[in-house]
C-alpha cells in the first residue's frame, strides 16, 4: 500500500466547496441514507453489554459538520470537531451553532 500524501490531500480539499455536495463529491442525495445506517449502527453499539460510552466523541476530518450535526450530536453528550481546512471548519461552526459541540480544532490528524 502506498503511503498517504497528506499535502496532496490538503491541496485537493482546498479546492472543494464547503457544501454537502462538495463533501460527498456530487452525491449529496446519499446524505439521509448514510446517516440512517450510521444511526442504526450507533444504537446497536450502545446497547452492547460492554459497549462504548456516549460521553464524548471526536469527529476527525469533520468537514462542514454534516455527520456531527445530523448524527454525532444526537448520540453523544459532547462532540469535538477536527478539520484541517479552515473554510470547512467555519461552515461547521455555523451549521452546528447551538448544538452540543464543545471544541473546533483546525488541524490535520497527524500534525
CSV table of C-alpha atoms in Angstrom, one decimal:
chain,number,residue,atom,x,y,z
A,1,UNK,CA,0.0,0.0,0.0
A,2,UNK,CA,1.3,3.5,-0.9
A,3,UNK,CA,2.0,5.9,1.9
A,4,UNK,CA,-0.6,8.6,2.3
A,5,UNK,CA,0.3,12.0,0.9
A,6,UNK,CA,-1.3,14.5,3.4
A,7,UNK,CA,-0.1,17.5,1.5
A,8,UNK,CA,-1.8,16.3,-1.7
A,9,UNK,CA,-5.0,15.6,0.3
A,10,UNK,CA,-4.9,19.1,1.8
A,11,UNK,CA,-4.5,20.6,-1.6
A,12,UNK,CA,-7.4,18.6,-3.0
A,13,UNK,CA,-9.8,19.6,-0.2
A,14,UNK,CA,-8.7,23.3,-0.5
A,15,UNK,CA,-10.4,23.3,-3.9
A,16,UNK,CA,-13.7,21.7,-2.8
A,17,UNK,CA,-16.7,23.9,-2.0
A,18,UNK,CA,-17.8,24.0,1.7
A,19,UNK,CA,-21.2,22.3,0.9
A,20,UNK,CA,-22.8,18.9,1.3
A,21,UNK,CA,-22.4,18.3,-2.4
A,22,UNK,CA,-18.7,19.2,-2.2
A,23,UNK,CA,-18.1,16.9,0.8
A,24,UNK,CA,-19.7,14.0,-1.0
A,25,UNK,CA,-18.2,14.5,-4.4
A,26,UNK,CA,-21.5,15.3,-6.0
A,27,UNK,CA,-23.6,12.6,-4.2
A,28,UNK,CA,-25.5,14.8,-1.8
A,29,UNK,CA,-28.5,12.6,-2.3
A,30,UNK,CA,-26.8,9.9,-0.2
A,31,UNK,CA,-26.8,12.0,3.0
A,32,UNK,CA,-30.1,10.7,4.5
A,33,UNK,CA,-29.2,7.1,3.7
A,34,UNK,CA,-25.7,7.1,5.2
A,35,UNK,CA,-27.0,9.0,8.3
A,36,UNK,CA,-29.8,6.5,8.8
A,37,UNK,CA,-27.5,3.4,8.6
A,38,UNK,CA,-24.9,5.0,10.9
A,39,UNK,CA,-27.6,5.9,13.4
A,40,UNK,CA,-28.7,2.3,13.5
A,41,UNK,CA,-25.1,1.2,13.9
A,42,UNK,CA,-24.5,3.5,16.9
A,43,UNK,CA,-27.8,2.5,18.6
A,44,UNK,CA,-26.8,-1.2,18.4
A,45,UNK,CA,-23.2,-0.3,19.6
A,46,UNK,CA,-24.5,1.5,22.7
A,47,UNK,CA,-26.8,-1.4,23.5
A,48,UNK,CA,-23.9,-3.9,23.7
A,49,UNK,CA,-23.0,-5.2,27.2
A,50,UNK,CA,-19.5,-3.7,27.2
A,51,UNK,CA,-20.2,-1.0,24.5
A,52,UNK,CA,-18.5,2.4,24.4
A,53,UNK,CA,-19.5,5.4,26.4
A,54,UNK,CA,-21.6,8.2,24.8
A,55,UNK,CA,-20.0,10.9,26.9
A,56,UNK,CA,-17.7,12.4,24.2
A,57,UNK,CA,-16.6,11.9,20.7
A,58,UNK,CA,-14.1,13.4,18.3
A,59,UNK,CA,-15.1,13.8,14.6
A,60,UNK,CA,-11.8,13.6,12.7
A,61,UNK,CA,-12.0,15.1,9.3
A,62,UNK,CA,-15.2,16.8,10.3
A,63,UNK,CA,-15.6,18.8,7.1
A,64,UNK,CA,-18.6,21.1,7.3
A,65,UNK,CA,-20.2,19.2,10.2
A,66,UNK,CA,-22.7,17.1,8.3
A,67,UNK,CA,-22.0,14.0,10.4
A,68,UNK,CA,-21.5,15.9,13.6
A,69,UNK,CA,-24.8,17.8,13.4
A,70,UNK,CA,-27.0,15.0,11.9
A,71,UNK,CA,-25.6,12.0,13.8
A,72,UNK,CA,-23.0,12.5,16.5
A,73,UNK,CA,-24.7,15.4,18.4
A,74,UNK,CA,-27.8,13.1,18.7
A,75,UNK,CA,-25.8,10.2,20.2
A,76,UNK,CA,-23.1,11.9,22.3
A,77,UNK,CA,-23.3,14.3,25.2
A,78,UNK,CA,-20.3,16.3,23.9
A,79,UNK,CA,-18.7,16.4,20.4
A,80,UNK,CA,-15.4,17.9,19.4
A,81,UNK,CA,-14.6,18.6,15.7
A,82,UNK,CA,-11.2,18.3,14.0
A,83,UNK,CA,-10.8,19.6,10.5
A,84,UNK,CA,-7.7,20.8,8.6
A,85,UNK,CA,-9.5,23.1,6.1
A,86,UNK,CA,-10.4,26.4,7.7
A,87,UNK,CA,-13.3,27.2,5.4
A,88,UNK,CA,-14.9,23.8,6.2
A,89,UNK,CA,-14.5,24.4,9.9
A,90,UNK,CA,-16.0,27.9,9.6
A,91,UNK,CA,-19.0,26.4,7.8
A,92,UNK,CA,-19.2,23.7,10.5
A,93,UNK,CA,-19.3,26.4,13.2
A,94,UNK,CA,-22.4,28.0,11.5
A,95,UNK,CA,-24.1,24.6,10.9
A,96,UNK,CA,-23.5,23.4,14.4
A,97,UNK,CA,-24.4,26.6,16.3
A,98,UNK,CA,-26.4,25.7,19.3
A,99,UNK,CA,-25.5,22.0,19.2
A,100,UNK,CA,-23.5,20.2,21.9
A,101,UNK,CA,-20.2,20.8,20.1
A,102,UNK,CA,-17.5,21.8,22.6
A,103,UNK,CA,-14.3,22.4,20.5
A,104,UNK,CA,-13.5,23.1,16.9
A,105,UNK,CA,-9.9,22.2,16.1
A,106,UNK,CA,-8.3,23.4,12.8
A,107,UNK,CA,-5.6,20.9,12.3
A,108,UNK,CA,-4.8,17.7,10.4
A,109,UNK,CA,-4.9,14.4,12.3
A,110,UNK,CA,-1.1,13.9,12.1
A,111,UNK,CA,0.1,17.4,12.5
